[in-house]
Short mmCIF file of the N, C-alpha and C atoms (twelve columns), coordinates in Angstrom:
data_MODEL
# 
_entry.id   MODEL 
# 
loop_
_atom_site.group_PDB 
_atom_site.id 
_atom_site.type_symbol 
_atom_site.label_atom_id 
_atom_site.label_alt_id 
_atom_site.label_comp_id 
_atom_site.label_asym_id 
_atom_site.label_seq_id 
_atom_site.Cartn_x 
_atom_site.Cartn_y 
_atom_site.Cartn_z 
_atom_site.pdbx_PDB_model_num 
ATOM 1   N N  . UNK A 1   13.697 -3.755  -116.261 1 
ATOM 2   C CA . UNK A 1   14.161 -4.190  -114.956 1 
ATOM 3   C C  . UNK A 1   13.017 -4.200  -113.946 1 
ATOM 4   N N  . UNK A 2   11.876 -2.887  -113.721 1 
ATOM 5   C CA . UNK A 2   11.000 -3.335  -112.395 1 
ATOM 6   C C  . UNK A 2   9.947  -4.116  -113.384 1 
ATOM 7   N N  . UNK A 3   9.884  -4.262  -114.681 1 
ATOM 8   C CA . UNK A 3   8.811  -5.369  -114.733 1 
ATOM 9   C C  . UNK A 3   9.509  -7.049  -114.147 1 
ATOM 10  N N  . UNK A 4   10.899 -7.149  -114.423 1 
ATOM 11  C CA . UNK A 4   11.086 -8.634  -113.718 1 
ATOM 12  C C  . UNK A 4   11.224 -8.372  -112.018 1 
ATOM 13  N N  . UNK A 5   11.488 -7.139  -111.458 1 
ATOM 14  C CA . UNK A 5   10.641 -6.952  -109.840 1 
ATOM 15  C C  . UNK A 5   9.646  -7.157  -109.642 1 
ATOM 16  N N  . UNK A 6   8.899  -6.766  -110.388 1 
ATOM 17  C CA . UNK A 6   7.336  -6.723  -110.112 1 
ATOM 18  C C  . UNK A 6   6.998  -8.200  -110.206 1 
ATOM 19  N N  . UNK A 7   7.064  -8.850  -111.125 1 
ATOM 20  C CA . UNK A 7   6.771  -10.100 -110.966 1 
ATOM 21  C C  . UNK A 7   7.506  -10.947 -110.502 1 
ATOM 22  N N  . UNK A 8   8.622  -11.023 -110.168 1 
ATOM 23  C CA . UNK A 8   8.998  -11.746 -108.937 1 
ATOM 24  C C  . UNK A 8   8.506  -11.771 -107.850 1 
ATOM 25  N N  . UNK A 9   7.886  -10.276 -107.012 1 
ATOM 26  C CA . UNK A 9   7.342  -10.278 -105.990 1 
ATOM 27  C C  . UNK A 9   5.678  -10.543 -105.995 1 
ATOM 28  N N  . UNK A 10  5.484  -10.230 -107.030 1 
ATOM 29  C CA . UNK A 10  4.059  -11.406 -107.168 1 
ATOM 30  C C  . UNK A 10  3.799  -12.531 -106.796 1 
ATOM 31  N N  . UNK A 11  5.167  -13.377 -107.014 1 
ATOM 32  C CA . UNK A 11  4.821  -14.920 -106.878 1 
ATOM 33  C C  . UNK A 11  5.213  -15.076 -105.348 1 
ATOM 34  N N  . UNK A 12  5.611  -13.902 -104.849 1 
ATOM 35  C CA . UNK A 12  5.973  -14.359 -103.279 1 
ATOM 36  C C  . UNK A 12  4.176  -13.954 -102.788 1 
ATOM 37  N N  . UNK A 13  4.576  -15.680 -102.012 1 
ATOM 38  C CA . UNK A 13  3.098  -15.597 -101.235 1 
ATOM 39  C C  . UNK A 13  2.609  -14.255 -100.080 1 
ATOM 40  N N  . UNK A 14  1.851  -14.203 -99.846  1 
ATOM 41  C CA . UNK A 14  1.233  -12.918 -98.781  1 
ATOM 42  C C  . UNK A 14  1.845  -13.208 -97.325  1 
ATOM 43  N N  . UNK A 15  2.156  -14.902 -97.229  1 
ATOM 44  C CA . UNK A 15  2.644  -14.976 -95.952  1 
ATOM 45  C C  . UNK A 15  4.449  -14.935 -95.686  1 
ATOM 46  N N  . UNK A 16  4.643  -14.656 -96.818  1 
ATOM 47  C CA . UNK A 16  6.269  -14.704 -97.346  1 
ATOM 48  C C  . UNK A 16  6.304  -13.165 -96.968  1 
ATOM 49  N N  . UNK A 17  5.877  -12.578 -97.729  1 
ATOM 50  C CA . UNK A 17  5.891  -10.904 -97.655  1 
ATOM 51  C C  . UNK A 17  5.472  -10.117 -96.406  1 
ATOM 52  N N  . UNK A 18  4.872  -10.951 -95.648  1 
ATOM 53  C CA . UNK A 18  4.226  -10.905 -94.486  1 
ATOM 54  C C  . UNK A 18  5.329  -10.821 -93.431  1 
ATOM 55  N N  . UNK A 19  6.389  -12.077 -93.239  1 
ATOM 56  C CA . UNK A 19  7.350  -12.467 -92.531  1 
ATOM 57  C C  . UNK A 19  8.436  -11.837 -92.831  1 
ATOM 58  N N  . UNK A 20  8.454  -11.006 -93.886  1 
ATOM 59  C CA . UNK A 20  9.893  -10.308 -94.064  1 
ATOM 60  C C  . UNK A 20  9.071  -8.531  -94.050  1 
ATOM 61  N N  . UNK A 21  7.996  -8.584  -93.540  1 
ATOM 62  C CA . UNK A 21  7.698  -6.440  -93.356  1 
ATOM 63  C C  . UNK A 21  7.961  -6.557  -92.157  1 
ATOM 64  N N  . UNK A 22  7.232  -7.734  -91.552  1 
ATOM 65  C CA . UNK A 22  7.381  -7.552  -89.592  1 
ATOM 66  C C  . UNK A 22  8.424  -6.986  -89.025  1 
ATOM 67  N N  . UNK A 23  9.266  -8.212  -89.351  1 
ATOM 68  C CA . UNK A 23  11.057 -6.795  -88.559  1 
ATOM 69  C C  . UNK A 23  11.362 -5.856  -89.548  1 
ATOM 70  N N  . UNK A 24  10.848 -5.337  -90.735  1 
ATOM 71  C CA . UNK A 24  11.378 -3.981  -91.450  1 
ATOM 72  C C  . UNK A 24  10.622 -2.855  -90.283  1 
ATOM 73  N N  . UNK A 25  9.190  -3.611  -89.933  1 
ATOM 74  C CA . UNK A 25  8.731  -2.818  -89.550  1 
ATOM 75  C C  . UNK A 25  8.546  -2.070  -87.698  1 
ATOM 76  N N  . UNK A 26  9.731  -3.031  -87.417  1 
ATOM 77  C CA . UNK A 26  10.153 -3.191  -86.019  1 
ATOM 78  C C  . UNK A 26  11.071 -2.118  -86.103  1 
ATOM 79  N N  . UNK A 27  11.934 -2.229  -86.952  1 
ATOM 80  C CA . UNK A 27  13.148 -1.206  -87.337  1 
ATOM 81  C C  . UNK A 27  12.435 0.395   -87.285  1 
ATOM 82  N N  . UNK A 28  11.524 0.558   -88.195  1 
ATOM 83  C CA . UNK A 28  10.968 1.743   -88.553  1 
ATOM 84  C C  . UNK A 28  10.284 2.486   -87.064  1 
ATOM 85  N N  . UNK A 29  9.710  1.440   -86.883  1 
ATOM 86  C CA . UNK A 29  9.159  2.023   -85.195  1 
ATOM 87  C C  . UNK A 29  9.707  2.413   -84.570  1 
ATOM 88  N N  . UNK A 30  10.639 1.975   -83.864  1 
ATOM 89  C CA . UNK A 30  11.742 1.777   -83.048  1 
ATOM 90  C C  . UNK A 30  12.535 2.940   -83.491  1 
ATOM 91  N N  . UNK A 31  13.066 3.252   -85.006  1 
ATOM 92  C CA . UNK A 31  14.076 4.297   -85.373  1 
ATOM 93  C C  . UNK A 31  13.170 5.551   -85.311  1 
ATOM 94  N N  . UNK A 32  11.615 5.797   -85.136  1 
ATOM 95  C CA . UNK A 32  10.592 6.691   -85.226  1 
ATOM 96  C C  . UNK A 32  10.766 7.208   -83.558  1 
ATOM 97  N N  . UNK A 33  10.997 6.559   -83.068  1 
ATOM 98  C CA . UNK A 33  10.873 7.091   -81.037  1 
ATOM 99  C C  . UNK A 33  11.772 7.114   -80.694  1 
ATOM 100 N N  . UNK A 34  12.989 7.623   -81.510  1 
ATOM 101 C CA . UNK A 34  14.301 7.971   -81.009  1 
ATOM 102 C C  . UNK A 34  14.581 9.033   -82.356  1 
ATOM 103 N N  . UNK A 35  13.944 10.411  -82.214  1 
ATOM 104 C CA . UNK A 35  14.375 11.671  -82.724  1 
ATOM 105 C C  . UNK A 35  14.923 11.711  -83.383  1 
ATOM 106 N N  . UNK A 36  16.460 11.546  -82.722  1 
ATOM 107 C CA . UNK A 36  17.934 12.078  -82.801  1 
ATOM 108 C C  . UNK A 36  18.456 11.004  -83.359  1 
ATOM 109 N N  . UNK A 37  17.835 9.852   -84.135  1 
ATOM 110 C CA . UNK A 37  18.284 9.376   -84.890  1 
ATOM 111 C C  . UNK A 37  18.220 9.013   -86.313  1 
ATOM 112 N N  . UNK A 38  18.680 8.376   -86.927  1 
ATOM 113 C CA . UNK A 38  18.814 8.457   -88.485  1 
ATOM 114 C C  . UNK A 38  17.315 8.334   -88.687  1 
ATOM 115 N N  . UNK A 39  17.038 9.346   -90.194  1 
ATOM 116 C CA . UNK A 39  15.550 9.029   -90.745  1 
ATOM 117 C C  . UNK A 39  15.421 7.661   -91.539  1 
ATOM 118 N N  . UNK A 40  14.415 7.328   -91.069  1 
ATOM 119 C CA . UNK A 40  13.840 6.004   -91.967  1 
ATOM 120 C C  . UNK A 40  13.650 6.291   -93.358  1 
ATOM 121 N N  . UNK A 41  14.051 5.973   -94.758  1 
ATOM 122 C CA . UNK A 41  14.032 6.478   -95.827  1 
ATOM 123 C C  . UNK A 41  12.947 5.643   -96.443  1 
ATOM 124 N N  . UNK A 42  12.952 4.115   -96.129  1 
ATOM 125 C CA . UNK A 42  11.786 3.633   -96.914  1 
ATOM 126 C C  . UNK A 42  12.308 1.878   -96.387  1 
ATOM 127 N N  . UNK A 43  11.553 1.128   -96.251  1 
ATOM 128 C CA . UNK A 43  11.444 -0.230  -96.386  1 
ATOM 129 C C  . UNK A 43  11.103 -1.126  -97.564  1 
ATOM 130 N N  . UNK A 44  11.811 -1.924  -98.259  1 
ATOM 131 C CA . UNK A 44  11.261 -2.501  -99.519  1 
ATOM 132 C C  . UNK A 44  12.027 -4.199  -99.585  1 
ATOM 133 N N  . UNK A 45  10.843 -4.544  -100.407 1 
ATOM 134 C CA . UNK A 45  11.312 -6.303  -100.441 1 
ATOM 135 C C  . UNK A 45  12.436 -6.374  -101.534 1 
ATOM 136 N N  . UNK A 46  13.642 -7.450  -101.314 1 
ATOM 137 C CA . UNK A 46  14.107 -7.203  -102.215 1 
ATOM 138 C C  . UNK A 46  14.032 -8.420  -103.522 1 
ATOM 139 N N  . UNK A 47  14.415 -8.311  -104.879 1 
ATOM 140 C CA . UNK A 47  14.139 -9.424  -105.454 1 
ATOM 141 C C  . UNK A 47  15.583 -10.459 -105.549 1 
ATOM 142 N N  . UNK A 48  15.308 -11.378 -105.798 1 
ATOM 143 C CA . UNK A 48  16.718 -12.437 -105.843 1 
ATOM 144 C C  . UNK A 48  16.029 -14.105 -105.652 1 
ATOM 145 N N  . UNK A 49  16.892 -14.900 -105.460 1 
ATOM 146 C CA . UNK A 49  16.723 -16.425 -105.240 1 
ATOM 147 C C  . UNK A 49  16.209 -16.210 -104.272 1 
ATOM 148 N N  . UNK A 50  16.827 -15.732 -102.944 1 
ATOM 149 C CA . UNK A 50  16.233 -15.580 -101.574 1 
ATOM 150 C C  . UNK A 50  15.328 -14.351 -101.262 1 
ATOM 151 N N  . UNK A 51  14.506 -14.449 -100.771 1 
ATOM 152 C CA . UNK A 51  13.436 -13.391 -100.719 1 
ATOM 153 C C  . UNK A 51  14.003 -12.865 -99.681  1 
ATOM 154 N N  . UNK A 52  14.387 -11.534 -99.693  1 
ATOM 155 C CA . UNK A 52  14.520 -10.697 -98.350  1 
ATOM 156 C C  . UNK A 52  14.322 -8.905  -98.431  1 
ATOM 157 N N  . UNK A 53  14.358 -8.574  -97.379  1 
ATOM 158 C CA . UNK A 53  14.106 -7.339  -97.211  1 
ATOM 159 C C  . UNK A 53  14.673 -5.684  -96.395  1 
ATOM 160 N N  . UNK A 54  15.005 -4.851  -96.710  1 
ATOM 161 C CA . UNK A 54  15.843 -3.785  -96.364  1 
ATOM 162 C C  . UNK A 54  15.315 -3.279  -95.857  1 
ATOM 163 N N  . UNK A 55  15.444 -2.442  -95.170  1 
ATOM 164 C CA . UNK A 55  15.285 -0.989  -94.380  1 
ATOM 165 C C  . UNK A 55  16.746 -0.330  -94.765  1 
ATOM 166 N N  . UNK A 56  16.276 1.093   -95.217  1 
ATOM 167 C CA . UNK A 56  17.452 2.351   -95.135  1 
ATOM 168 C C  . UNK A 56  16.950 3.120   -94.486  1 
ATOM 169 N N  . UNK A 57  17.882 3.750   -93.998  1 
ATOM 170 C CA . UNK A 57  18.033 5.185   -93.428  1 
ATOM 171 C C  . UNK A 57  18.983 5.858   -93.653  1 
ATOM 172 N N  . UNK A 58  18.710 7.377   -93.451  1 
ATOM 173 C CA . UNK A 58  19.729 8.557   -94.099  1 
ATOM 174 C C  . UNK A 58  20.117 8.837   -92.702  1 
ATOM 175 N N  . UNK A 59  21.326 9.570   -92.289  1 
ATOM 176 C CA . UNK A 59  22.066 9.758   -91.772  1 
ATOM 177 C C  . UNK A 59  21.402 11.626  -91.454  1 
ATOM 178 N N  . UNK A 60  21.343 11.918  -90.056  1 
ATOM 179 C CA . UNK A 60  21.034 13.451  -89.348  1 
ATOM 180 C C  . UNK A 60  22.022 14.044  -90.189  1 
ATOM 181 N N  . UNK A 61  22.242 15.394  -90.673  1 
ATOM 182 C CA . UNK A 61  23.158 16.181  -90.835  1 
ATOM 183 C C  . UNK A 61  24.250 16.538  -90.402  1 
ATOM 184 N N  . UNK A 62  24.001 16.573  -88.898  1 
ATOM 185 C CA . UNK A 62  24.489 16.814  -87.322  1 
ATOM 186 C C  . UNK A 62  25.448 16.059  -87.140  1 
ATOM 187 N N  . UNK A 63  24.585 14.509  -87.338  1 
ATOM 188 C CA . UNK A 63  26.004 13.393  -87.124  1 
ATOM 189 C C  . UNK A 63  26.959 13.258  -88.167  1 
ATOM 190 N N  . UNK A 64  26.613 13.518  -89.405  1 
ATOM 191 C CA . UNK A 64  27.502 13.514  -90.475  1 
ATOM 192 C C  . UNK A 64  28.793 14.657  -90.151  1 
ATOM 193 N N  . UNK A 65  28.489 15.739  -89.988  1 
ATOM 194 C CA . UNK A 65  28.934 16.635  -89.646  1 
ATOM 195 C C  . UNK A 65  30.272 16.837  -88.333  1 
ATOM 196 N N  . UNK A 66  29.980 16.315  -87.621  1 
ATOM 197 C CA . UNK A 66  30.359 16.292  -85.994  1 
ATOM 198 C C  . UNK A 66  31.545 15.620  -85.907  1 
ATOM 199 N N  . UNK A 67  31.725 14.543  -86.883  1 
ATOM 200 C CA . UNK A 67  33.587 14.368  -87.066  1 
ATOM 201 C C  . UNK A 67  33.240 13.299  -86.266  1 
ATOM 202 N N  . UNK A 68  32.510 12.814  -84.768  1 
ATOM 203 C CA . UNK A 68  32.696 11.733  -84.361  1 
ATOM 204 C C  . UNK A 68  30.895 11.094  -83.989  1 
ATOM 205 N N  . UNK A 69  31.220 9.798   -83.140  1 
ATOM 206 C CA . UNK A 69  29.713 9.001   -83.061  1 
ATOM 207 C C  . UNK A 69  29.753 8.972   -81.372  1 
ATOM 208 N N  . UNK A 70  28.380 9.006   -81.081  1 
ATOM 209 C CA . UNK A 70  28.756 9.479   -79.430  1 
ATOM 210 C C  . UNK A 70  27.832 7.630   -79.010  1 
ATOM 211 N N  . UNK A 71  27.769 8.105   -77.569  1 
ATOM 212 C CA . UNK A 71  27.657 6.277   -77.359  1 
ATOM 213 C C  . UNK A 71  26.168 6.215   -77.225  1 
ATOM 214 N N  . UNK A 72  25.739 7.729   -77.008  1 
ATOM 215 C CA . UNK A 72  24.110 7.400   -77.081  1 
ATOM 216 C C  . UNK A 72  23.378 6.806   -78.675  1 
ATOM 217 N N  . UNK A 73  24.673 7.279   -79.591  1 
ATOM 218 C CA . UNK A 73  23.884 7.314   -81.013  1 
ATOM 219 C C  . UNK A 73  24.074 5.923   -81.213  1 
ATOM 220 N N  . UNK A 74  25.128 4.960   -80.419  1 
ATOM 221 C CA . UNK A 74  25.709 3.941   -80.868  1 
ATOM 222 C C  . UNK A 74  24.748 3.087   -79.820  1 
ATOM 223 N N  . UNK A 75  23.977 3.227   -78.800  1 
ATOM 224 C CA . UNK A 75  22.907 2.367   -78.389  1 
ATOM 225 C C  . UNK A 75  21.836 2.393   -79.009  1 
ATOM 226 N N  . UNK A 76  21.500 3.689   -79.565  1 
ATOM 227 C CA . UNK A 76  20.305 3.759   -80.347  1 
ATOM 228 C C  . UNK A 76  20.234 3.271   -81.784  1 
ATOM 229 N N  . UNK A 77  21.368 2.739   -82.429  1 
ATOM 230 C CA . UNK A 77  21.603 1.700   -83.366  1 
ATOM 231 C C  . UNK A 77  21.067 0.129   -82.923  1 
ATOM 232 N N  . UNK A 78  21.649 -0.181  -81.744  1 
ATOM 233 C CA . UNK A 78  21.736 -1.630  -81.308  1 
ATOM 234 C C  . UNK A 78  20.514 -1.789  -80.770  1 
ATOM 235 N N  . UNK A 79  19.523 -0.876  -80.473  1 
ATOM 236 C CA . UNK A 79  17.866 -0.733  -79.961  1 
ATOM 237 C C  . UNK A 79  17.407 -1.207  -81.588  1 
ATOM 238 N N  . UNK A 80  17.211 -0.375  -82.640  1 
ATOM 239 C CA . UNK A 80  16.981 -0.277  -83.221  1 
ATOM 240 C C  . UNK A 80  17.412 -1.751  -84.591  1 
ATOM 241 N N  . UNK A 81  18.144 -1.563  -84.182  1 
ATOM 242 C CA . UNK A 81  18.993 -2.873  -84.941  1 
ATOM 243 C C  . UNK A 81  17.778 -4.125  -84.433  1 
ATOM 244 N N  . UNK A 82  17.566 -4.700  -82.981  1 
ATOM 245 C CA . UNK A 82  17.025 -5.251  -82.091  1 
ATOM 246 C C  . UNK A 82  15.511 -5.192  -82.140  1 
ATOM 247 N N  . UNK A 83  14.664 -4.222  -83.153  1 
ATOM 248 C CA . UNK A 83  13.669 -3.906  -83.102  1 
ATOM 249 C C  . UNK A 83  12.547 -5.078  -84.123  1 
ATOM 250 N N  . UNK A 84  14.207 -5.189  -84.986  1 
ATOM 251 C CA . UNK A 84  13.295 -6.524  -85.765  1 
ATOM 252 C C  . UNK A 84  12.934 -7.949  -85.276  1 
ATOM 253 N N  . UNK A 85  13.672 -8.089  -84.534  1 
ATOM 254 C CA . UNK A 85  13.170 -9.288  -83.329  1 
ATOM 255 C C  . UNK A 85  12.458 -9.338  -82.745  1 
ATOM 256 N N  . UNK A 86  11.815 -8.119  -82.066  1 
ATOM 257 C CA . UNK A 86  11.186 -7.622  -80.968  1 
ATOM 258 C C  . UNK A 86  9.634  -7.791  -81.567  1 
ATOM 259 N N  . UNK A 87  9.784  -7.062  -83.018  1 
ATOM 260 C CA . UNK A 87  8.694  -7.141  -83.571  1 
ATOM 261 C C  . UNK A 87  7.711  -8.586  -84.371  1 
ATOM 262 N N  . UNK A 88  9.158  -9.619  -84.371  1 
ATOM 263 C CA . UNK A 88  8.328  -11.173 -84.452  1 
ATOM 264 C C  . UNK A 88  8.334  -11.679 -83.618  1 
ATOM 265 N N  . UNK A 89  8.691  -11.093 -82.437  1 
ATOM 266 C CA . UNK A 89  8.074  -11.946 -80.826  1 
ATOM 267 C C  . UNK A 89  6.559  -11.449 -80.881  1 
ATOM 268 N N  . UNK A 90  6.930  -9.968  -80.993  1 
ATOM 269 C CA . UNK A 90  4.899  -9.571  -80.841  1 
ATOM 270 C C  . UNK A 90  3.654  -10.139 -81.753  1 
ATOM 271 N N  . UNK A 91  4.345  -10.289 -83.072  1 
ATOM 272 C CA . UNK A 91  3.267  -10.895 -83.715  1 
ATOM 273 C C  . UNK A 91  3.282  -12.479 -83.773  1 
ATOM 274 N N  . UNK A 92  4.418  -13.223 -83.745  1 
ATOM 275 C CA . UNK A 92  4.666  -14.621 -84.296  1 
ATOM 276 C C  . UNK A 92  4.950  -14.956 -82.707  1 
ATOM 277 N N  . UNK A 93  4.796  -14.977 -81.390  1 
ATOM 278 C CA . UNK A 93  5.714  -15.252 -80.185  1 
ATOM 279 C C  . UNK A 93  6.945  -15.842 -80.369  1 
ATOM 280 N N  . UNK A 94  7.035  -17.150 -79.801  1 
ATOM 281 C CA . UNK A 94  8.324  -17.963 -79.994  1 
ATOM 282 C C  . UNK A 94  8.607  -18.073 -81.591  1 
ATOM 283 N N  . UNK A 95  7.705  -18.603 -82.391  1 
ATOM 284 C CA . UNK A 95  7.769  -18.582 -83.810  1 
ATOM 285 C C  . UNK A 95  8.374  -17.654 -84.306  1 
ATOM 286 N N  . UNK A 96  10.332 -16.837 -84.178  1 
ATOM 287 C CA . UNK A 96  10.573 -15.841 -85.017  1 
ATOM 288 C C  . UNK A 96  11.242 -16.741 -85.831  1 
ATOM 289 N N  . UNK A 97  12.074 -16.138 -86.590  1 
ATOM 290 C CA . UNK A 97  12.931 -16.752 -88.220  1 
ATOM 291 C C  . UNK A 97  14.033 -16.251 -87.897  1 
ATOM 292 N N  . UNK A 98  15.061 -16.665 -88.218  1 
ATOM 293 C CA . UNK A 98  16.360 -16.349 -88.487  1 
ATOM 294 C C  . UNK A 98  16.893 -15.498 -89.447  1 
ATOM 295 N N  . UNK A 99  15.740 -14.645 -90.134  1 
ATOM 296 C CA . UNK A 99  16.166 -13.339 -90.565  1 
ATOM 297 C C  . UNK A 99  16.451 -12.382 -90.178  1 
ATOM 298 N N  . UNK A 100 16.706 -12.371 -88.578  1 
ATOM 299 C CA . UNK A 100 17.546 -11.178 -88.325  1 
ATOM 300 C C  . UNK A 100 18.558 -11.467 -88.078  1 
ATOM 301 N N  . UNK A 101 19.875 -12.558 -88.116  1 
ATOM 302 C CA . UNK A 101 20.720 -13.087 -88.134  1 
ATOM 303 C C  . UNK A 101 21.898 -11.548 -88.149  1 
ATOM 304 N N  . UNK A 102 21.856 -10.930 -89.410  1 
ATOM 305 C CA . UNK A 102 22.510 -10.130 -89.708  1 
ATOM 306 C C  . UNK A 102 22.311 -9.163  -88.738  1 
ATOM 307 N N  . UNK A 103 20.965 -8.583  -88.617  1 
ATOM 308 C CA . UNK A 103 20.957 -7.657  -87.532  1 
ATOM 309 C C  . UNK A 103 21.926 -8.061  -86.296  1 
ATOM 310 N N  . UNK A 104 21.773 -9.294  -85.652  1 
ATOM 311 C CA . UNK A 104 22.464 -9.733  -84.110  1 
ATOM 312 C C  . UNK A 104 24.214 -9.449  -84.590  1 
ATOM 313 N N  . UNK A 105 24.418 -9.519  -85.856  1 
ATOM 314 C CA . UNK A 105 26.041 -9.625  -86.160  1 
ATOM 315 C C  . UNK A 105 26.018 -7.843  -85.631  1 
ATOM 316 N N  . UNK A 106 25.296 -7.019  -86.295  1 
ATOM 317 C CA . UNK A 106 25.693 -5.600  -85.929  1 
ATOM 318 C C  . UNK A 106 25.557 -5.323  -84.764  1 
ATOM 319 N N  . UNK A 107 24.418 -5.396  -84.529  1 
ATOM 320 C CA . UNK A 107 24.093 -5.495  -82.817  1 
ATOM 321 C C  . UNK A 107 25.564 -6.097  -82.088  1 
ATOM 322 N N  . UNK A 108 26.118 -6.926  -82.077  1 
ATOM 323 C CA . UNK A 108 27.441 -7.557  -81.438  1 
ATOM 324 C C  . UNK A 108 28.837 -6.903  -82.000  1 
ATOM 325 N N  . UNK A 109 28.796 -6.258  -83.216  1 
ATOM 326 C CA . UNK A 109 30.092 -5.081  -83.839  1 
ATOM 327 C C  . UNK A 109 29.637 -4.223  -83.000  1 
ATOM 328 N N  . UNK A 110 28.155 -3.363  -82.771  1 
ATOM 329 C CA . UNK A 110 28.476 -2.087  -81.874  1 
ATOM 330 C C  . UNK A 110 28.659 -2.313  -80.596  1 
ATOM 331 N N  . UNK A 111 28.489 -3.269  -80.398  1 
ATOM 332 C CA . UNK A 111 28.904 -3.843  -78.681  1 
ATOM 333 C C  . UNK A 111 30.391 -4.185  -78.301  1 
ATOM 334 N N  . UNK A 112 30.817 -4.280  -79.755  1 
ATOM 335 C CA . UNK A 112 32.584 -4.117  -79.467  1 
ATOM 336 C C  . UNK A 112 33.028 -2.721  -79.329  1 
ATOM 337 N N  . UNK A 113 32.342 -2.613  -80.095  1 
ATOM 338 C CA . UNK A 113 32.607 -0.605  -80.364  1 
ATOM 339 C C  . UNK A 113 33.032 -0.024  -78.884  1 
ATOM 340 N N  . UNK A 114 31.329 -0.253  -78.393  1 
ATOM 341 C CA . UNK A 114 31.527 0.400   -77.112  1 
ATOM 342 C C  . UNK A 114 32.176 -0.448  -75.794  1 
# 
């Protein structure tokens, strides 16, 4: 199985792999200067027809724990969520991609939330 990963992501060009770390790596920043929120576990490309890419994070103890979600934790999602955009304005300006599509859907569920 990671030898057909491995070479799948071989054949993705440097500027392919390039355009899908930028907002992983908007996420990671962004979830790094807000403490009190979930740890960044790892960023990785994923393999498939469509080339794309994840960010996880593990969940504080605290919040698992606490029975409920408070509204600071629930802005600091939608910051964070928002970080991958933020981060292909800085490098690409107007030039971002529509791979954060999904992000703006969550970003707009926690905005119902609250």
């Amino acid at each position: 199985m990671w030898n057909i990963m491995s070479n799948h992501l071989l054949q993705v060009s440097f500027e392919k792999k390039r355009l899908l770390a930028v907002p992983e790596a908007g996420h990671a920043v962004l979830a790094h200067l807000f403490p009190s929120f979930d740890w960044h576990a790892f960023s990785q490309l994923l393999p498939g027809g469509k080339e794309t890419a994840i960010s996880v994070f593990y969940s504080r103890e605290d919040m698992i724990y606490q029975g409920y979600t408070t509204f600071g934790y629930l802005k600091m999602q939608m910051v964070v969520a928002h970080g991958g955009r933020c981060a292909e304005r800085l490098v690409h300006g107007e030039d971002v991609t529509d791979g954060g599509s999904d992000d703006l859907e969550k970003i707009t569920k926690v905005n119902a939330v609250i």
